[in-house]
Amino acid sequence: DAKTTQPPSMDCAEGRAANLPCNHSTISGNEYVYWYRQIHSQGPQYIIHGLKNNETNEMASLIITEDRKSSTLILPHATLRDTAVYYCIVRSDSGNTPLVFGKGTRLSVIA
Amino acid sequence: KAGVTQTPRYLIKTRGQQVTLSCSPISGHRSVSWYQQTPGQGLQFLFEYFSETQRNKGNFPGRFSGRQFSNSRSEMNVSTLELGDSALYLCASSWSGVKGNEKLFFGSGTQLSVL
């Protein structure tokens, strides 16, 4: 079972920041937080991941709380092409563990 | 650099038949994982291969099998197809698959319809 909880859906106005929350209250010290997204009928696309520190790349920023029990994915300027299902995944660093997907958050970017 | 390539993109089969799906990982990647995605169950892990050996397996019946070749290309096979096997089958590759901070890159998938 997925170890994360996400809201089923969110809306965001085009050009505004999209903030997607994720709860992972049972996360262990050696588990990473990953974010993927899936646009309809395509394969999941890697967005960003982190362990303890906040991370930023060309696509998004990942903010992890100090106790690591929750995180937020931030898309700074959402576009219509960011409409997708966003998955927050917790993955162990020990051994070859697969990604366990939950139901994710369906983000709709509205013009 | 080419991404993960899955063939065919679409496939239609009838119940009782078997099917083979193919996946070519990103060049240099040695770990290949397979996932099944259905509207009801979401994305579920099937199995993972590394150096031609199955290293990890999800909770699927024995009708689902796979293999990996020496060039890291992988195939999965589903025998005696059932209507419930209709799904998007996704392949993902990574360098070694052993570290939690290793990204997985997914292909576009094969959409299998069983009639």
PDB file of C-alpha atoms in Angstrom:
ATOM      1  CA  ASP A   1       0.000   0.000   0.000  1.00  0.00           C
ATOM      2  CA  ALA A   2       1.047   3.561  -0.645  1.00  0.00           C
ATOM      3  CA  LYS A   3       2.507   5.339   2.385  1.00  0.00           C
ATOM      4  CA  THR A   4       1.295   8.750   1.289  1.00  0.00           C
ATOM      5  CA  THR A   5      -1.973  10.684   1.412  1.00  0.00           C
ATOM      6  CA  GLN A   6      -2.866  13.277  -1.198  1.00  0.00           C
ATOM      7  CA  PRO A   7      -6.034  15.241  -1.966  1.00  0.00           C
ATOM      8  CA  PRO A   8      -7.860  13.623  -4.887  1.00  0.00           C
ATOM      9  CA  SER A   9      -8.125  16.803  -6.927  1.00  0.00           C
ATOM     10  CA  MET A  10      -7.090  20.452  -7.079  1.00  0.00           C
ATOM     11  CA  ASP A  11      -7.621  23.379  -9.400  1.00  0.00           C
ATOM     12  CA  CYS A  12      -5.131  26.116 -10.205  1.00  0.00           C
ATOM     13  CA  ALA A  13      -5.402  29.227 -12.344  1.00  0.00           C
ATOM     14  CA  GLU A  14      -2.998  29.432 -15.243  1.00  0.00           C
ATOM     15  CA  GLY A  15       0.074  31.492 -14.368  1.00  0.00           C
ATOM     16  CA  ARG A  16      -0.369  31.036 -10.641  1.00  0.00           C
ATOM     17  CA  ALA A  17       1.675  28.769  -8.412  1.00  0.00           C
ATOM     18  CA  ALA A  18       0.295  25.291  -7.869  1.00  0.00           C
ATOM     19  CA  ASN A  19       0.981  23.907  -4.392  1.00  0.00           C
ATOM     20  CA  LEU A  20       0.342  20.183  -4.090  1.00  0.00           C
ATOM     21  CA  PRO A  21       0.446  18.763  -0.552  1.00  0.00           C
ATOM     22  CA  CYS A  22       1.417  15.258   0.496  1.00  0.00           C
ATOM     23  CA  ASN A  23       1.242  13.606   3.888  1.00  0.00           C
ATOM     24  CA  HIS A  24       3.753  10.870   4.731  1.00  0.00           C
ATOM     25  CA  SER A  25       3.565  10.733   8.507  1.00  0.00           C
ATOM     26  CA  THR A  26       5.110   7.242   8.785  1.00  0.00           C
ATOM     27  CA  ILE A  27       8.184   8.029   6.690  1.00  0.00           C
ATOM     28  CA  SER A  28      11.447   6.500   7.879  1.00  0.00           C
ATOM     29  CA  GLY A  29      14.806   8.195   8.067  1.00  0.00           C
ATOM     30  CA  ASN A  30      16.166   6.476   4.969  1.00  0.00           C
ATOM     31  CA  GLU A  31      13.148   7.057   2.726  1.00  0.00           C
ATOM     32  CA  TYR A  32      13.076   9.547  -0.099  1.00  0.00           C
ATOM     33  CA  VAL A  33      10.080  11.590  -1.208  1.00  0.00           C
ATOM     34  CA  TYR A  34       9.488  11.396  -4.943  1.00  0.00           C
ATOM     35  CA  TRP A  35       7.070  13.234  -7.185  1.00  0.00           C
ATOM     36  CA  TYR A  36       5.947  11.973 -10.561  1.00  0.00           C
ATOM     37  CA  ARG A  37       3.183  13.160 -12.821  1.00  0.00           C
ATOM     38  CA  GLN A  38       1.166  11.436 -15.488  1.00  0.00           C
ATOM     39  CA  ILE A  39      -0.519  13.164 -18.347  1.00  0.00           C
ATOM     40  CA  HIS A  40      -3.439  11.206 -19.744  1.00  0.00           C
ATOM     41  CA  SER A  41      -2.437   7.856 -21.277  1.00  0.00           C
ATOM     42  CA  GLN A  42       1.287   8.573 -21.092  1.00  0.00           C
ATOM     43  CA  GLY A  43       3.915   7.086 -18.786  1.00  0.00           C
ATOM     44  CA  PRO A  44       4.676   8.798 -15.476  1.00  0.00           C
ATOM     45  CA  GLN A  45       7.208  11.597 -15.734  1.00  0.00           C
ATOM     46  CA  TYR A  46       9.803  12.197 -13.009  1.00  0.00           C
ATOM     47  CA  ILE A  47       9.560  15.661 -11.465  1.00  0.00           C
ATOM     48  CA  ILE A  48      11.754  15.871  -8.370  1.00  0.00           C
ATOM     49  CA  HIS A  49      12.812  14.003  -5.250  1.00  0.00           C
ATOM     50  CA  GLY A  50      14.415  14.757  -1.888  1.00  0.00           C
ATOM     51  CA  LEU A  51      15.447  13.266   1.424  1.00  0.00           C
ATOM     52  CA  LYS A  52      15.574  16.044   4.017  1.00  0.00           C
ATOM     53  CA  ASN A  53      16.409  19.309   2.339  1.00  0.00           C
ATOM     54  CA  ASN A  54      14.244  21.374   0.051  1.00  0.00           C
ATOM     55  CA  GLU A  55      15.002  20.811  -3.606  1.00  0.00           C
ATOM     56  CA  THR A  56      14.505  22.845  -6.758  1.00  0.00           C
ATOM     57  CA  ASN A  57      14.959  22.033 -10.428  1.00  0.00           C
ATOM     58  CA  GLU A  58      13.762  23.439 -13.725  1.00  0.00           C
ATOM     59  CA  MET A  59      10.323  21.936 -13.288  1.00  0.00           C
ATOM     60  CA  ALA A  60       9.405  22.433  -9.645  1.00  0.00           C
ATOM     61  CA  SER A  61      10.361  22.931  -6.017  1.00  0.00           C
ATOM     62  CA  LEU A  62       9.967  20.396  -3.246  1.00  0.00           C
ATOM     63  CA  ILE A  63       9.464  21.622   0.296  1.00  0.00           C
ATOM     64  CA  ILE A  64       9.842  18.976   3.014  1.00  0.00           C
ATOM     65  CA  THR A  65       8.847  19.851   6.583  1.00  0.00           C
ATOM     66  CA  GLU A  66      11.469  19.612   9.263  1.00  0.00           C
ATOM     67  CA  ASP A  67       9.878  16.515  10.801  1.00  0.00           C
ATOM     68  CA  ARG A  68       9.623  15.026   7.272  1.00  0.00           C
ATOM     69  CA  LYS A  69       6.007  14.028   7.829  1.00  0.00           C
ATOM     70  CA  SER A  70       4.703  16.081   4.943  1.00  0.00           C
ATOM     71  CA  SER A  71       5.861  17.824   1.804  1.00  0.00           C
ATOM     72  CA  THR A  72       4.627  20.239  -0.848  1.00  0.00           C
ATOM     73  CA  LEU A  73       5.352  20.231  -4.542  1.00  0.00           C
ATOM     74  CA  ILE A  74       5.338  23.709  -6.017  1.00  0.00           C
ATOM     75  CA  LEU A  75       4.891  24.437  -9.721  1.00  0.00           C
ATOM     76  CA  PRO A  76       5.804  28.143  -9.767  1.00  0.00           C
ATOM     77  CA  HIS A  77       3.847  29.247 -12.838  1.00  0.00           C
ATOM     78  CA  ALA A  78       1.302  26.612 -13.819  1.00  0.00           C
ATOM     79  CA  THR A  79       0.369  26.242 -17.483  1.00  0.00           C
ATOM     80  CA  LEU A  80      -2.394  24.259 -19.151  1.00  0.00           C
ATOM     81  CA  ARG A  81       0.200  21.600 -19.988  1.00  0.00           C
ATOM     82  CA  ASP A  82       0.701  20.981 -16.268  1.00  0.00           C
ATOM     83  CA  THR A  83      -2.773  19.442 -16.071  1.00  0.00           C
ATOM     84  CA  ALA A  84      -2.046  15.877 -14.936  1.00  0.00           C
ATOM     85  CA  VAL A  85      -2.231  13.408 -12.064  1.00  0.00           C
ATOM     86  CA  TYR A  86       0.566  14.059  -9.580  1.00  0.00           C
ATOM     87  CA  TYR A  87       1.900  11.205  -7.476  1.00  0.00           C
ATOM     88  CA  CYS A  88       3.799  11.604  -4.222  1.00  0.00           C
ATOM     89  CA  ILE A  89       5.798   8.469  -3.427  1.00  0.00           C
ATOM     90  CA  VAL A  90       7.967   7.429  -0.506  1.00  0.00           C
ATOM     91  CA  ARG A  91      10.811   5.102  -1.451  1.00  0.00           C
ATOM     92  CA  SER A  92      13.339   3.351   0.739  1.00  0.00           C
ATOM     93  CA  ASP A  93      17.046   3.812   0.115  1.00  0.00           C
ATOM     94  CA  SER A  94      17.778   0.244   1.196  1.00  0.00           C
ATOM     95  CA  GLY A  95      17.523  -2.377  -1.474  1.00  0.00           C
ATOM     96  CA  ASN A  96      15.838  -2.376  -4.814  1.00  0.00           C
ATOM     97  CA  THR A  97      12.369  -1.356  -3.744  1.00  0.00           C
ATOM     98  CA  PRO A  98       9.792  -0.545  -6.416  1.00  0.00           C
ATOM     99  CA  LEU A  99       7.863   2.698  -6.609  1.00  0.00           C
ATOM    100  CA  VAL A 100       4.486   2.243  -4.908  1.00  0.00           C
ATOM    101  CA  PHE A 101       1.922   4.556  -6.466  1.00  0.00           C
ATOM    102  CA  GLY A 102      -1.161   5.784  -4.655  1.00  0.00           C
ATOM    103  CA  LYS A 103      -4.112   7.476  -6.303  1.00  0.00           C
ATOM    104  CA  GLY A 104      -2.391  10.840  -6.639  1.00  0.00           C
ATOM    105  CA  THR A 105      -3.839  14.327  -7.048  1.00  0.00           C
ATOM    106  CA  ARG A 106      -5.557  15.306 -10.258  1.00  0.00           C
ATOM    107  CA  LEU A 107      -4.445  18.881 -10.933  1.00  0.00           C
ATOM    108  CA  SER A 108      -6.538  20.896 -13.353  1.00  0.00           C
ATOM    109  CA  VAL A 109      -4.989  24.132 -14.579  1.00  0.00           C
ATOM    110  CA  ILE A 110      -7.703  26.516 -15.672  1.00  0.00           C
ATOM    111  CA  ALA A 111      -7.303  29.332 -18.190  1.00  0.00           C
TER     112      ALA A 111
ATOM    113  CA  LYS B   1      19.642  10.354 -25.715  1.00  0.00           C
ATOM    114  CA  ALA B   2      16.647   8.171 -26.546  1.00  0.00           C
ATOM    115  CA  GLY B   3      14.117   7.504 -23.824  1.00  0.00           C
ATOM    116  CA  VAL B   4      12.471   4.243 -22.827  1.00  0.00           C
ATOM    117  CA  THR B   5      10.858   2.681 -25.881  1.00  0.00           C
ATOM    118  CA  GLN B   6       7.895   0.339 -25.655  1.00  0.00           C
ATOM    119  CA  THR B   7       6.378  -1.592 -28.520  1.00  0.00           C
ATOM    120  CA  PRO B   8       3.736  -1.965 -29.686  1.00  0.00           C
ATOM    121  CA  ARG B   9       1.826   1.138 -28.560  1.00  0.00           C
ATOM    122  CA  TYR B  10      -1.568  -0.511 -28.931  1.00  0.00           C
ATOM    123  CA  LEU B  11      -2.574  -4.159 -28.979  1.00  0.00           C
ATOM    124  CA  ILE B  12      -5.897  -5.961 -29.263  1.00  0.00           C
ATOM    125  CA  LYS B  13      -6.170  -9.618 -28.282  1.00  0.00           C
ATOM    126  CA  THR B  14      -8.939 -12.065 -27.458  1.00  0.00           C
ATOM    127  CA  ARG B  15      -9.432 -14.066 -24.288  1.00  0.00           C
ATOM    128  CA  GLY B  16      -7.217 -17.122 -24.029  1.00  0.00           C
ATOM    129  CA  GLN B  17      -4.498 -15.776 -26.296  1.00  0.00           C
ATOM    130  CA  GLN B  18      -1.036 -14.817 -25.138  1.00  0.00           C
ATOM    131  CA  VAL B  19       0.840 -11.573 -25.680  1.00  0.00           C
ATOM    132  CA  THR B  20       4.430 -10.373 -25.582  1.00  0.00           C
ATOM    133  CA  LEU B  21       5.334  -6.753 -24.920  1.00  0.00           C
ATOM    134  CA  SER B  22       8.756  -5.257 -25.493  1.00  0.00           C
ATOM    135  CA  CYS B  23      10.772  -2.593 -23.704  1.00  0.00           C
ATOM    136  CA  SER B  24      14.098  -1.008 -24.637  1.00  0.00           C
ATOM    137  CA  PRO B  25      15.601   0.901 -21.714  1.00  0.00           C
ATOM    138  CA  ILE B  26      17.619   4.084 -21.879  1.00  0.00           C
ATOM    139  CA  SER B  27      21.148   3.331 -23.060  1.00  0.00           C
ATOM    140  CA  GLY B  28      23.330   2.310 -20.111  1.00  0.00           C
ATOM    141  CA  HIS B  29      20.407   1.502 -17.829  1.00  0.00           C
ATOM    142  CA  ARG B  30      20.506  -2.052 -16.544  1.00  0.00           C
ATOM    143  CA  SER B  31      17.385  -2.212 -14.391  1.00  0.00           C
ATOM    144  CA  VAL B  32      13.987  -2.620 -16.031  1.00  0.00           C
ATOM    145  CA  SER B  33      10.687  -2.604 -14.137  1.00  0.00           C
ATOM    146  CA  TRP B  34       7.186  -3.331 -15.372  1.00  0.00           C
ATOM    147  CA  TYR B  35       3.931  -1.848 -14.090  1.00  0.00           C
ATOM    148  CA  GLN B  36       0.284  -2.426 -14.884  1.00  0.00           C
ATOM    149  CA  GLN B  37      -2.185   0.441 -14.804  1.00  0.00           C
ATOM    150  CA  THR B  38      -5.944  -0.032 -14.723  1.00  0.00           C
ATOM    151  CA  PRO B  39      -8.699   2.454 -13.809  1.00  0.00           C
ATOM    152  CA  GLY B  40      -9.706   0.350 -10.825  1.00  0.00           C
ATOM    153  CA  GLN B  41      -6.342  -0.640  -9.339  1.00  0.00           C
ATOM    154  CA  GLY B  42      -4.144   2.214 -10.492  1.00  0.00           C
ATOM    155  CA  LEU B  43      -0.425   1.645 -11.059  1.00  0.00           C
ATOM    156  CA  GLN B  44       0.781  -1.691  -9.737  1.00  0.00           C
ATOM    157  CA  PHE B  45       4.286  -3.139  -9.769  1.00  0.00           C
ATOM    158  CA  LEU B  46       4.698  -6.356 -11.758  1.00  0.00           C
ATOM    159  CA  PHE B  47       8.414  -7.227 -11.621  1.00  0.00           C
ATOM    160  CA  GLU B  48      11.911  -5.891 -11.974  1.00  0.00           C
ATOM    161  CA  TYR B  49      14.915  -7.285 -13.832  1.00  0.00           C
ATOM    162  CA  PHE B  50      18.615  -6.579 -13.526  1.00  0.00           C
ATOM    163  CA  SER B  51      21.393  -8.343 -15.419  1.00  0.00           C
ATOM    164  CA  GLU B  52      18.931 -10.845 -16.879  1.00  0.00           C
ATOM    165  CA  THR B  53      17.686 -11.856 -13.414  1.00  0.00           C
ATOM    166  CA  GLN B  54      14.342 -11.142 -11.823  1.00  0.00           C
ATOM    167  CA  ARG B  55      15.124  -9.293  -8.608  1.00  0.00           C
ATOM    168  CA  ASN B  56      11.710  -8.304  -7.416  1.00  0.00           C
ATOM    169  CA  LYS B  57       8.170  -9.424  -8.077  1.00  0.00           C
ATOM    170  CA  GLY B  58       4.763  -7.957  -7.354  1.00  0.00           C
ATOM    171  CA  ASN B  59       1.578  -9.780  -6.463  1.00  0.00           C
ATOM    172  CA  PHE B  60       0.465 -11.052  -9.851  1.00  0.00           C
ATOM    173  CA  PRO B  61      -0.412 -14.593 -10.998  1.00  0.00           C
ATOM    174  CA  GLY B  62       2.082 -16.799 -12.787  1.00  0.00           C
ATOM    175  CA  ARG B  63       0.445 -15.972 -16.132  1.00  0.00           C
ATOM    176  CA  PHE B  64       2.513 -12.807 -16.021  1.00  0.00           C
ATOM    177  CA  SER B  65       6.168 -13.407 -16.747  1.00  0.00           C
ATOM    178  CA  GLY B  66       9.127 -11.544 -18.078  1.00  0.00           C
ATOM    179  CA  ARG B  67      12.717 -11.755 -19.092  1.00  0.00           C
ATOM    180  CA  GLN B  68      15.669  -9.543 -19.757  1.00  0.00           C
ATOM    181  CA  PHE B  69      18.298  -9.953 -22.407  1.00  0.00           C
ATOM    182  CA  SER B  70      22.034  -9.305 -22.236  1.00  0.00           C
ATOM    183  CA  ASN B  71      21.566  -5.892 -23.866  1.00  0.00           C
ATOM    184  CA  SER B  72      19.100  -4.981 -21.029  1.00  0.00           C
ATOM    185  CA  ARG B  73      16.095  -5.052 -23.343  1.00  0.00           C
ATOM    186  CA  SER B  74      13.133  -6.704 -21.652  1.00  0.00           C
ATOM    187  CA  GLU B  75       9.973  -8.482 -22.620  1.00  0.00           C
ATOM    188  CA  MET B  76       6.927  -9.376 -20.613  1.00  0.00           C
ATOM    189  CA  ASN B  77       4.488 -12.104 -21.496  1.00  0.00           C
ATOM    190  CA  VAL B  78       0.918 -12.658 -20.423  1.00  0.00           C
ATOM    191  CA  SER B  79      -0.516 -16.085 -21.166  1.00  0.00           C
ATOM    192  CA  THR B  80      -4.155 -17.150 -21.275  1.00  0.00           C
ATOM    193  CA  LEU B  81      -5.409 -13.598 -21.427  1.00  0.00           C
ATOM    194  CA  GLU B  82      -8.436 -12.569 -19.384  1.00  0.00           C
ATOM    195  CA  LEU B  83     -10.694  -9.566 -19.832  1.00  0.00           C
ATOM    196  CA  GLY B  84      -9.236  -8.094 -16.634  1.00  0.00           C
ATOM    197  CA  ASP B  85      -5.778  -7.983 -18.189  1.00  0.00           C
ATOM    198  CA  SER B  86      -6.865  -5.031 -20.289  1.00  0.00           C
ATOM    199  CA  ALA B  87      -4.579  -2.290 -19.083  1.00  0.00           C
ATOM    200  CA  LEU B  88      -1.772   0.101 -19.852  1.00  0.00           C
ATOM    201  CA  TYR B  89       1.510  -1.751 -19.338  1.00  0.00           C
ATOM    202  CA  LEU B  90       4.403   0.509 -18.470  1.00  0.00           C
ATOM    203  CA  CYS B  91       8.104  -0.143 -18.497  1.00  0.00           C
ATOM    204  CA  ALA B  92      10.616   1.899 -16.505  1.00  0.00           C
ATOM    205  CA  SER B  93      14.396   1.863 -16.510  1.00  0.00           C
ATOM    206  CA  SER B  94      17.140   3.054 -14.191  1.00  0.00           C
ATOM    207  CA  TRP B  95      20.911   2.609 -13.832  1.00  0.00           C
ATOM    208  CA  SER B  96      20.974  -0.143 -11.276  1.00  0.00           C
ATOM    209  CA  GLY B  97      17.735   0.143  -9.345  1.00  0.00           C
ATOM    210  CA  VAL B  98      19.435  -0.432  -6.010  1.00  0.00           C
ATOM    211  CA  LYS B  99      19.489   3.057  -4.577  1.00  0.00           C
ATOM    212  CA  GLY B 100      16.461   4.942  -3.331  1.00  0.00           C
ATOM    213  CA  ASN B 101      17.728   8.149  -4.907  1.00  0.00           C
ATOM    214  CA  GLU B 102      17.861   6.646  -8.377  1.00  0.00           C
ATOM    215  CA  LYS B 103      15.277   8.033 -10.761  1.00  0.00           C
ATOM    216  CA  LEU B 104      13.070   5.739 -12.805  1.00  0.00           C
ATOM    217  CA  PHE B 105      12.251   6.776 -16.339  1.00  0.00           C
ATOM    218  CA  PHE B 106       9.041   5.470 -17.856  1.00  0.00           C
ATOM    219  CA  GLY B 107       8.080   4.661 -21.404  1.00  0.00           C
ATOM    220  CA  SER B 108       4.768   5.653 -22.968  1.00  0.00           C
ATOM    221  CA  GLY B 109       3.331   2.211 -22.371  1.00  0.00           C
ATOM    222  CA  THR B 110       1.497  -0.451 -24.336  1.00  0.00           C
ATOM    223  CA  GLN B 111      -2.289  -0.222 -24.209  1.00  0.00           C
ATOM    224  CA  LEU B 112      -3.598  -3.793 -24.231  1.00  0.00           C
ATOM    225  CA  SER B 113      -7.254  -4.476 -24.893  1.00  0.00           C
ATOM    226  CA  VAL B 114      -8.585  -7.997 -24.355  1.00  0.00           C
ATOM    227  CA  LEU B 115     -11.885  -8.758 -26.077  1.00  0.00           C
TER     228      LEU B 115
END
